[in-house]
C-alpha positions as a printed NumPy array, in Angstrom:
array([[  8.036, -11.473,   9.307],
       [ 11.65 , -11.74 ,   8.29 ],
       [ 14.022, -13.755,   9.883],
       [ 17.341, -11.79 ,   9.106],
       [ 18.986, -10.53 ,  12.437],
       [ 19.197,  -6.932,  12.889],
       [ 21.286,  -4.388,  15.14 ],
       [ 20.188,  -1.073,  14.821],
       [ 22.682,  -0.078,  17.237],
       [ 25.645,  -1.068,  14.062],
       [ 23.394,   0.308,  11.18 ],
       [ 23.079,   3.594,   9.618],
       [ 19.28 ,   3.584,   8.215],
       [ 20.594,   6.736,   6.261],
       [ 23.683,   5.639,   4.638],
       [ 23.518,   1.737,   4.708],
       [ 23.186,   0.36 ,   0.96 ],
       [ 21.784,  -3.235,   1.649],
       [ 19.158,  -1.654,   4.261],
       [ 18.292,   0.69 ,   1.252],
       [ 18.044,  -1.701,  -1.103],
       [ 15.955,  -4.041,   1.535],
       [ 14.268,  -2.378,   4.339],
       [ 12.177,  -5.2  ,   5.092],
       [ 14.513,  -6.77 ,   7.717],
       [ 15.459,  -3.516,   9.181],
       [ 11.26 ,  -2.308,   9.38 ],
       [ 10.369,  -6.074,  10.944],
       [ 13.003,  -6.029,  13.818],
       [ 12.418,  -2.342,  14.705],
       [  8.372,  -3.159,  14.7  ],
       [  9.105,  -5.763,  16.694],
       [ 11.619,  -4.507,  19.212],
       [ 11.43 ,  -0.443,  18.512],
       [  8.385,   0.923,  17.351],
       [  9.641,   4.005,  18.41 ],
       [ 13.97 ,   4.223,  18.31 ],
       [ 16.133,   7.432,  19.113],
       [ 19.639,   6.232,  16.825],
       [ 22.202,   6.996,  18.312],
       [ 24.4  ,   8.549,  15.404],
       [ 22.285,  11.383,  14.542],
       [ 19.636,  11.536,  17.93 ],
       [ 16.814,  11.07 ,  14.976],
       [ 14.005,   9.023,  16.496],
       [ 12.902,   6.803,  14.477],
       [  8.777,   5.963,  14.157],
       [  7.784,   2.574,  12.393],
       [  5.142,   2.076,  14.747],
       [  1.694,   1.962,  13.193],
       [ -0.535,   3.969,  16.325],
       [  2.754,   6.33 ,  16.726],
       [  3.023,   7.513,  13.421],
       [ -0.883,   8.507,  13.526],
       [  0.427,  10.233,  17.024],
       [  2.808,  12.208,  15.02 ],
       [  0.324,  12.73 ,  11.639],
       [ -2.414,  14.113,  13.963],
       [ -0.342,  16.888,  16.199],
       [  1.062,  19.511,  13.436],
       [  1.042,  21.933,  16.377],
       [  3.951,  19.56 ,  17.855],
       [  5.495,  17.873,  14.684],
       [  6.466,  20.571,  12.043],
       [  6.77 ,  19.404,   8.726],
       [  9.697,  22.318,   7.5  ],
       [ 11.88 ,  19.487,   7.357],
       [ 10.052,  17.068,   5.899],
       [ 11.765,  16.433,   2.732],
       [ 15.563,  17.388,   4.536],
       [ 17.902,  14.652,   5.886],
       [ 18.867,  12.817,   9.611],
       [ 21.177,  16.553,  10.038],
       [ 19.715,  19.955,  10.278],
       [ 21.963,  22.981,   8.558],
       [ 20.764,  25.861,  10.223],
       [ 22.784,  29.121,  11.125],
       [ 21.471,  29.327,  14.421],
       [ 20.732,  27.143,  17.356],
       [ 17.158,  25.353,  18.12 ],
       [ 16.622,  26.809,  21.284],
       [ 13.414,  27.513,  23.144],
       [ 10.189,  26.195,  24.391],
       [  8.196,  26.799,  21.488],
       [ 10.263,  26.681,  18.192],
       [  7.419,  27.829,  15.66 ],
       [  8.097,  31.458,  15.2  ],
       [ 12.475,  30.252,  14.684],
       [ 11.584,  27.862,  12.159],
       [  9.438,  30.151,  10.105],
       [ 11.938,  32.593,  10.612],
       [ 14.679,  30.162,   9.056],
       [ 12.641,  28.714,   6.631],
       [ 14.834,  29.433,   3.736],
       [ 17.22 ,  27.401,   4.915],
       [ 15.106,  23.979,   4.333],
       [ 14.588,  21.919,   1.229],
       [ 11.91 ,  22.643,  -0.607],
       [ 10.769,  25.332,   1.778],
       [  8.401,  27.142,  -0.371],
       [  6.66 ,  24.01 ,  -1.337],
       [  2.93 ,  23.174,   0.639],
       [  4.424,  19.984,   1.905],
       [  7.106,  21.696,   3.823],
       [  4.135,  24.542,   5.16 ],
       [  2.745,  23.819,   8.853],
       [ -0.637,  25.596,   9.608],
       [ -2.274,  28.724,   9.208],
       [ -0.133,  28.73 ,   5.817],
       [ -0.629,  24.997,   5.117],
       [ -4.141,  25.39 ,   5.393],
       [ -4.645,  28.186,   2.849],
       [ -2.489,  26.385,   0.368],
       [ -4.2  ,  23.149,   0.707],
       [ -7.73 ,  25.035,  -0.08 ],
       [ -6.051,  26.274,  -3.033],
       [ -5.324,  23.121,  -3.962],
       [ -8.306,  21.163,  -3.121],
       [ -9.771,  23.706,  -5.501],
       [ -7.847,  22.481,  -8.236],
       [ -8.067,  18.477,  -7.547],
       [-11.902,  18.483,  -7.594],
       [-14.206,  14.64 ,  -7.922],
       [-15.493,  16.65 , -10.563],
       [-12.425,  17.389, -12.431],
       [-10.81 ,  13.788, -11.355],
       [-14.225,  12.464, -13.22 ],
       [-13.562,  14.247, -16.454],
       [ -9.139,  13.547, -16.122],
       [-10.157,  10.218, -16.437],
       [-11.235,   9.852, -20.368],
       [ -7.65 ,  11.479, -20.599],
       [ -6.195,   8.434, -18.349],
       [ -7.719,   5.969, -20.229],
       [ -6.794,   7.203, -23.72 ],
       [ -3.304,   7.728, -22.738],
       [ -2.588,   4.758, -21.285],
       [ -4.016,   3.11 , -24.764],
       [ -1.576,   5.746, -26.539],
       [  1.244,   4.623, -25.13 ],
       [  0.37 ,   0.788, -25.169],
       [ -0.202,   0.772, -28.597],
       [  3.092,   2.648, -29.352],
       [  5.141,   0.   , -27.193],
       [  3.014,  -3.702, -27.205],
       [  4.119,  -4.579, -30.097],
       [  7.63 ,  -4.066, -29.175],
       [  7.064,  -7.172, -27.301],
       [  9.628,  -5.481, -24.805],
       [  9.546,  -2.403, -22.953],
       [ 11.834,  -0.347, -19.792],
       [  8.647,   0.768, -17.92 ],
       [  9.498,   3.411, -15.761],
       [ 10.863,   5.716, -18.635],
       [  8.802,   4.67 , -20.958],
       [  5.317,   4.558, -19.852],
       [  5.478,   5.616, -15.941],
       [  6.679,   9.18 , -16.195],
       [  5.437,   9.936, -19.535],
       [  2.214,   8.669, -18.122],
       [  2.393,  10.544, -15.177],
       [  3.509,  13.658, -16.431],
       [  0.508,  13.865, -18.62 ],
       [ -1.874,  12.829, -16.193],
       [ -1.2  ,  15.876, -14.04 ],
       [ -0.867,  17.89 , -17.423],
       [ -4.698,  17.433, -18.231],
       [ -6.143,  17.339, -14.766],
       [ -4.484,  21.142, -14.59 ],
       [ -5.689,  21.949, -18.318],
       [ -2.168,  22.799, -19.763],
       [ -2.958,  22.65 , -23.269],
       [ -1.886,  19.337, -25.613],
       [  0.594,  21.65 , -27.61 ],
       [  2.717,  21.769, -24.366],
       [  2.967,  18.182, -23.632],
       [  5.75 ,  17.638, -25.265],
       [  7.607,  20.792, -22.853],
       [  6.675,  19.119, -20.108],
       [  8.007,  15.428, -21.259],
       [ 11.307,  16.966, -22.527],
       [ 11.333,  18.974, -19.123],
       [ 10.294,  16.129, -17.032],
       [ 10.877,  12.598, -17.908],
       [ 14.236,  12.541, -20.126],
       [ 16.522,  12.605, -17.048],
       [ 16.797,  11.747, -13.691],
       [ 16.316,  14.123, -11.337],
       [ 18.108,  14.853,  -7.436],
       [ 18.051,  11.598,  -5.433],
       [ 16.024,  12.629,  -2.333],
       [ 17.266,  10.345,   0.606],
       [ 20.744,   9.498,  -0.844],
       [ 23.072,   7.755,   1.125],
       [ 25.53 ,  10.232,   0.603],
       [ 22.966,  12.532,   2.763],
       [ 23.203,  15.452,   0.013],
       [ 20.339,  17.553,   0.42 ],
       [ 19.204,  19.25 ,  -2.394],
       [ 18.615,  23.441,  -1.718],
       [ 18.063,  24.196,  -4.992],
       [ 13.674,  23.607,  -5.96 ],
       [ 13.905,  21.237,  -9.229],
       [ 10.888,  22.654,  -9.555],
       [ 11.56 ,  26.635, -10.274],
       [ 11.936,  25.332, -14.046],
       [  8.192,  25.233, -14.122],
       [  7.256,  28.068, -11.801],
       [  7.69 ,  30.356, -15.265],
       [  5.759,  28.799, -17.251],
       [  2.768,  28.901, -14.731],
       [  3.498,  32.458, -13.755],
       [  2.506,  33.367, -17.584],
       [ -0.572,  31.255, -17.612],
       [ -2.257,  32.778, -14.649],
       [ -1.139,  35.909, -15.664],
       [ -2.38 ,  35.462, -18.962],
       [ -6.05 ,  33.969, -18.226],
       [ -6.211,  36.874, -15.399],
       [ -5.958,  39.782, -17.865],
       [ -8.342,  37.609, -20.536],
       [-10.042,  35.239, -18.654],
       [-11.432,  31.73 , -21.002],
       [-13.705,  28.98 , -20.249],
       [-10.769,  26.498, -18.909],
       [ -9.499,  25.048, -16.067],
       [ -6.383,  27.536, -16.259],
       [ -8.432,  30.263, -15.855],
       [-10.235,  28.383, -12.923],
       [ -6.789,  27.995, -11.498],
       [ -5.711,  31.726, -11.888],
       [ -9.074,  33.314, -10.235],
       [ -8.861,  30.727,  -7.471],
       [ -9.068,  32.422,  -3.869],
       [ -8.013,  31.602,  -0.753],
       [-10.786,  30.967,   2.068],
       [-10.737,  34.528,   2.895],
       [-11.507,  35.334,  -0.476],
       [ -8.064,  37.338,  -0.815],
       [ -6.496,  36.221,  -4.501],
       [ -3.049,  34.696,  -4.352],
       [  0.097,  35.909,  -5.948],
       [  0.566,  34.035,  -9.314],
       [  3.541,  32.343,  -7.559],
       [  1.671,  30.709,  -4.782],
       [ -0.569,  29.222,  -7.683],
       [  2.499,  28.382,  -9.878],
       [  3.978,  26.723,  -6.395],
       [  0.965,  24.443,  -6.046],
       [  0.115,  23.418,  -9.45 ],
       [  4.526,  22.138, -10.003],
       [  4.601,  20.705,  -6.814],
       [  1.487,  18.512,  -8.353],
       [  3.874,  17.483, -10.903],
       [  6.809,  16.325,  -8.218],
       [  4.232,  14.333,  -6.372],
       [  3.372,  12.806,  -9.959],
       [  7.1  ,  11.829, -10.876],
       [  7.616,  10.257,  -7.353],
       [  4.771,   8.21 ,  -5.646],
       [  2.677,   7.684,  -9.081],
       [  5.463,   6.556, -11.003],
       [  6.87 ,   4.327,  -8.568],
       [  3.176,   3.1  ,  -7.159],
       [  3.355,   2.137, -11.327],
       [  6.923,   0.55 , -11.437],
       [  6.046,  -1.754,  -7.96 ],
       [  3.025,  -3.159,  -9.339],
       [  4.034,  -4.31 , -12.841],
       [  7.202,  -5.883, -11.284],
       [  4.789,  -7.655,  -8.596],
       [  2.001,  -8.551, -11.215],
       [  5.021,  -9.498, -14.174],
       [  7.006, -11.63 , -10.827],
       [  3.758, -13.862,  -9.874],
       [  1.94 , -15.422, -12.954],
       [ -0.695, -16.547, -10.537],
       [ -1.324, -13.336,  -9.071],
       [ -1.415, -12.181, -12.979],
       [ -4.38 , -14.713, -14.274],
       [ -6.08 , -13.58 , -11.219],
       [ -5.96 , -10.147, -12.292],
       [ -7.254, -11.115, -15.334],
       [ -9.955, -12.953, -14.967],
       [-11.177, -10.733, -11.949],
       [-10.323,  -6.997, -12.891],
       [-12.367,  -5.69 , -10.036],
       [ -9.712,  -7.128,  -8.115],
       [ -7.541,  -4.045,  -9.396],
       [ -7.952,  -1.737,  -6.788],
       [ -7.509,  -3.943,  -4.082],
       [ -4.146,  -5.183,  -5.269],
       [ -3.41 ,  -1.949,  -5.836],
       [ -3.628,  -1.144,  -2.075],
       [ -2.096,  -3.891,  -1.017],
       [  0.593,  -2.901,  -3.108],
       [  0.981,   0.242,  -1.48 ],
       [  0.848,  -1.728,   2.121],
       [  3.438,  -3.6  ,   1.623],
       [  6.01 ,  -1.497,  -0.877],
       [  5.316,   2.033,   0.04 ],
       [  7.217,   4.29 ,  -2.835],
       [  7.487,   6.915,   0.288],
       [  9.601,   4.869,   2.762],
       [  9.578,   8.066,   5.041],
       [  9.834,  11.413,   5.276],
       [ 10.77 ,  14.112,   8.293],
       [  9.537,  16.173,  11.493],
       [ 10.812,  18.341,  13.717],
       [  9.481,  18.766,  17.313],
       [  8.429,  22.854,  17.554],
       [  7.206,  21.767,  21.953],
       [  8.693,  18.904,  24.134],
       [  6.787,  16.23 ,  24.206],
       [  6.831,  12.355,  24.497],
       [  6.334,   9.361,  21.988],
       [  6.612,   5.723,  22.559],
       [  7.61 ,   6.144,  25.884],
       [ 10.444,   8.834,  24.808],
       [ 10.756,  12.026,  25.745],
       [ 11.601,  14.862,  23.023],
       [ 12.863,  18.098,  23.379],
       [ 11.878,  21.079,  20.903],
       [ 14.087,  20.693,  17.979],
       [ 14.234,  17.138,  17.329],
       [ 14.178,  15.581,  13.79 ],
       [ 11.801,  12.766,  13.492],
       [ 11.88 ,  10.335,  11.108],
       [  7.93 ,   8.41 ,  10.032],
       [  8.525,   5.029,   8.02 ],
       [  5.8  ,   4.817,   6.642],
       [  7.199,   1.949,   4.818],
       [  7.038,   0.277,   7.872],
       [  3.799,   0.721,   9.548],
       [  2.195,  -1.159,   6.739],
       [  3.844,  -4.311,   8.324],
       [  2.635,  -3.624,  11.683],
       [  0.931,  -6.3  ,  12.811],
       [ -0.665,  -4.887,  15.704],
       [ -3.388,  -3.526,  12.601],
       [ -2.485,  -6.078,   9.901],
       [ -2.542,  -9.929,  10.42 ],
       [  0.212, -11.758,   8.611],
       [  1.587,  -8.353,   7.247],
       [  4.433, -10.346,   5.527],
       [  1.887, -11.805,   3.046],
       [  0.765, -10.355,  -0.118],
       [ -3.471, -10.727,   0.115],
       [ -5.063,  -9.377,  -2.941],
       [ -8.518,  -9.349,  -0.742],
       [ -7.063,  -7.959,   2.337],
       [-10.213,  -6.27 ,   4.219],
       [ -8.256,  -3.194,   5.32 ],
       [ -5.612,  -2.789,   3.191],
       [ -6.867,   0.774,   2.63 ],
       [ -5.175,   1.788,   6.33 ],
       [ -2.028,   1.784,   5.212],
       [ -0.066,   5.378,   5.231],
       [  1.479,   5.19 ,   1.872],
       [ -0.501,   8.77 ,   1.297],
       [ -0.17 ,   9.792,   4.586],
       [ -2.689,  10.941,   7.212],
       [ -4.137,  14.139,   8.533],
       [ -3.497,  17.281,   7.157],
       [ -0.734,  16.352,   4.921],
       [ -2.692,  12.944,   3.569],
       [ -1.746,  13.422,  -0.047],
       [ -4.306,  15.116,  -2.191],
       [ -3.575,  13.61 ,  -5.   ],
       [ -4.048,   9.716,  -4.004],
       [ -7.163,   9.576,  -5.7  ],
       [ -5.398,  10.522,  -9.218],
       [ -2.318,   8.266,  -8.649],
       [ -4.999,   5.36 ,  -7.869],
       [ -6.933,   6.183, -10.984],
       [ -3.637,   6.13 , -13.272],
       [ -2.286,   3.073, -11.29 ],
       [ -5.589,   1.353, -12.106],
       [ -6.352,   2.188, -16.26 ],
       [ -2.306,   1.239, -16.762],
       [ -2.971,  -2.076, -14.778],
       [ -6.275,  -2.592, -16.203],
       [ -5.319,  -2.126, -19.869],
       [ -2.191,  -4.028, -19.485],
       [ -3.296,  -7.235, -18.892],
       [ -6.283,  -6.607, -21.23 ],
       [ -4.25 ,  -6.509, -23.798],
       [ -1.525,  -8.556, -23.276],
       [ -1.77 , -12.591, -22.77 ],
       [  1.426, -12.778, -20.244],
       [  3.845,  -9.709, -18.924],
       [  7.038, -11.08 , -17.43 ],
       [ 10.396,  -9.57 , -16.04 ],
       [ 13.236,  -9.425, -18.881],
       [ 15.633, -11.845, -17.096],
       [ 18.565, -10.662, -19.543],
       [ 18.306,  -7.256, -17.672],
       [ 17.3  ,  -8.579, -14.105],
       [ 18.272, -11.985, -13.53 ],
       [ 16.152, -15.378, -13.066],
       [ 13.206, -15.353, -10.572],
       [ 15.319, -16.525,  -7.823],
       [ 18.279, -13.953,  -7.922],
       [ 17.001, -11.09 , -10.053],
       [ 19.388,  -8.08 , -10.218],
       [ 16.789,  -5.192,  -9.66 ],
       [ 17.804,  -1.39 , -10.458],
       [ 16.293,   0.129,  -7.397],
       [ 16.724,   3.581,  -5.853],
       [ 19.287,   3.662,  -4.084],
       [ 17.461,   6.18 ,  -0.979],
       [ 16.187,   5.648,   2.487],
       [ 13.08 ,   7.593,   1.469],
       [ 12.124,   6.186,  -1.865],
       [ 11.403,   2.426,  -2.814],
       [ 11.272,   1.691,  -6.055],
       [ 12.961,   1.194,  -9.753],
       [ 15.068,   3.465, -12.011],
       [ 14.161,   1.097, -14.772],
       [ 11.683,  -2.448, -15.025],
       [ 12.747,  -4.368, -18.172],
       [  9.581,  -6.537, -19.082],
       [  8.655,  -8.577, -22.038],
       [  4.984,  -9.58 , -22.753],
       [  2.607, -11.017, -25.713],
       [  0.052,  -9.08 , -26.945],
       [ -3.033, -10.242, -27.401],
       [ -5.016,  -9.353, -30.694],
       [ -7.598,  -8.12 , -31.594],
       [ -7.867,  -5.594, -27.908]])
């Protein structure tokens, strides 16, 4: 557990630049002290608490999730007043982030959307994505290894990414090249800045278009692909969605792809490229992959946290909340508590339950597409070190081992790297 002295009563979580660029001091002392913390600033309470944040995961009918990618303040032309907020906050919906998007959606609407989607993200179709994953990631590798030198995030992580959800969504191979310009040349809205800007435009309308004409398209002349699955897709009560709703779910498939994947991606080379011993390990044990993959996740979380909003009063770590307040889960932190995880400061490769950690989430907003971020994180890893003999960190972009200068998001939602400068040796003949 860390050592540095925290006082959460003199921090801003939100807006405090060394707490965003190092959380772990901040997540250890409020584990230890605060699982559960109403700030003061802001009355946000805060939830790093392992148990509470399953509290909060498993009671959508008290924890909306409209707010979920907002900020500690809500902007709402009318007051939160009431016992029971859930017809308000529908009725006000357009006035959160990313309110037509199925992480922002609280049931009965959540759970039409999510069968939609769980339509498209089938073990069948994540069986045949992954010939795709694994000739992509050799594409790209063979394009930059012998480079000797490479900024990961921009170019291999979102390309990568991007075309992962591509395929698994059947957009044809002639549009790739849309989606890369559209997608991974530029960096998008900061979610979590410390400025606390909230972004009410949807990035994500730029692709809502270009799905609109698919379905449209394989609706009037249905084909034998997985657009066409996509476009006839029904919700459970067999009604047939408007080509929006479908266009909704397969972009926001895409934003999950360019956050948690690509970061998930950027964390793990810069742990594996950091720890030569941890590296050979890889090596010579590859079915070791997985597992340091979810370690990974335990301990660096890409999603530090994300929103509530109380719709009933009710009570949490021994606080009491009234309808209408913003909750904050760090998940980020509740990978480090070690009421569920002994020694949660060390990195274990063979941790035996590693796999509880909340990086995806839990419930009925557990992220559906976990299984395809593991599956890319795992063919990029795997791959890698096949073909290479050593992967290190560039220490003319980040520094020496013991003071490197890391380009990190600068968010109290996100961990992880705008770019990861590493240098490696390929290894011939693979």
């Amino acid at each position: 557990m860390s050592t540095v002295k925290i006082d959460p009563t003199e921090i801003d979580y939100f807006t405090d630049a060394a707490v965003a660029a190092d959380s772990v001091p901040y997540f250890d002392h409020m584990l230890a002290n605060h699982p559960v913390w109403r700030e003061s600033k802001y009355g946000v309470v805060i939830v790093t608490g392992y148990e509470e944040a399953l509290q909060v995961y498993h009671q959508p009918e008290v924890y909306s999730s409209i707010n979920r990618t907002g900020g500690p303040v809500l902007d709402l032309p009318v007051e939160l007043v009431g016992d029971d907020l859930t017809d308000i906050l529908e009725q006000y919906r357009e006035h959160f982030p990313s309110n037509d998007q199925i992480v922002t959606f609280d049931p009965p609407m959540h759970t039409d959307h999510r069968a939609l989607l769980m339509g498209l993200i089938t073990p069948k179709r994540l069986k045949e994505n992954e010939e795709f994953l694994k000739r992509t990631a050799d594409r790209f590798l063979d394009e930059l290894l012998p480079k000797g030198q490479c900024e990961f995030i921009w170019e291999y992580g979102k390309r990568y990414a991007i075309l992962a959800v591509a395929d698994l969504l059947g957009v044809p191979e002639a549009d790739h090249p849309m989606l890369l310009e559209l997608l991974a040349t530029k960096q998008g809205p900061m979610l979590g800045n410390l400025n606390l800007q909230v972004a009410h435009h949807n990035s994500l309308e730029r692709l809502y278009d270009y799905f609109i004409e698919k379905i449209q398209e394989r609706r009037e002349s249905p084909t034998d692909d997985i657009l066409t699955g996509m476009s006839l897709a029904t919700f459970p009560d067999g009604t047939l969605p408007e080509p929006i709703e479908v266009a909704r779910i397969a972009s926001n498939l895409f934003a999950a792809g360019n956050e948690t994947t690509v970061q998930l991606l950027g964390i793990s080379l810069a742990r594996i490229a950091g720890d030569q011993a941890l590296q050979d390990l890889l090596r010579q044990e590859p079915s070791l992959i997985p597992k340091f993959i979810e370690e990974a996740l335990r301990v660096e979380a890409p999603i530090k946290g994300s929103f509530r909003l109380t719709k009933v009063a009710t009570s949490i770590g021994g606080l009491d909340l009234a309808p209408g307040t913003v909750v904050l889960l760090l998940h980020g932190a509740a990978g480090r508590d070690a009421r569920v995880f002994d020694n949660p400061a060390e990195f274990d490769v063979k941790r035996s339950n590693a796999r509880q950690h909340l990086a995806f989430g839990r419930g009925i907003h557990t992220c559906p597409g976990a299984p395809l971020a593991r599956a890319e994180a795992v063919f990029s890893i795997q791959r890698l070190l096949e073909r290479t003999e050593r992967i290190e960190i560039s220490e003319e972009r980040h520094g020496p081992a013991d003071d490197r200068r890391w380009d990190l998001m600068p968010s109290y939602k996100f961990r992880g790297h705008n770019h990861l400068y590493l240098q490696y040796t390929e290894r011939k003949g693979n």
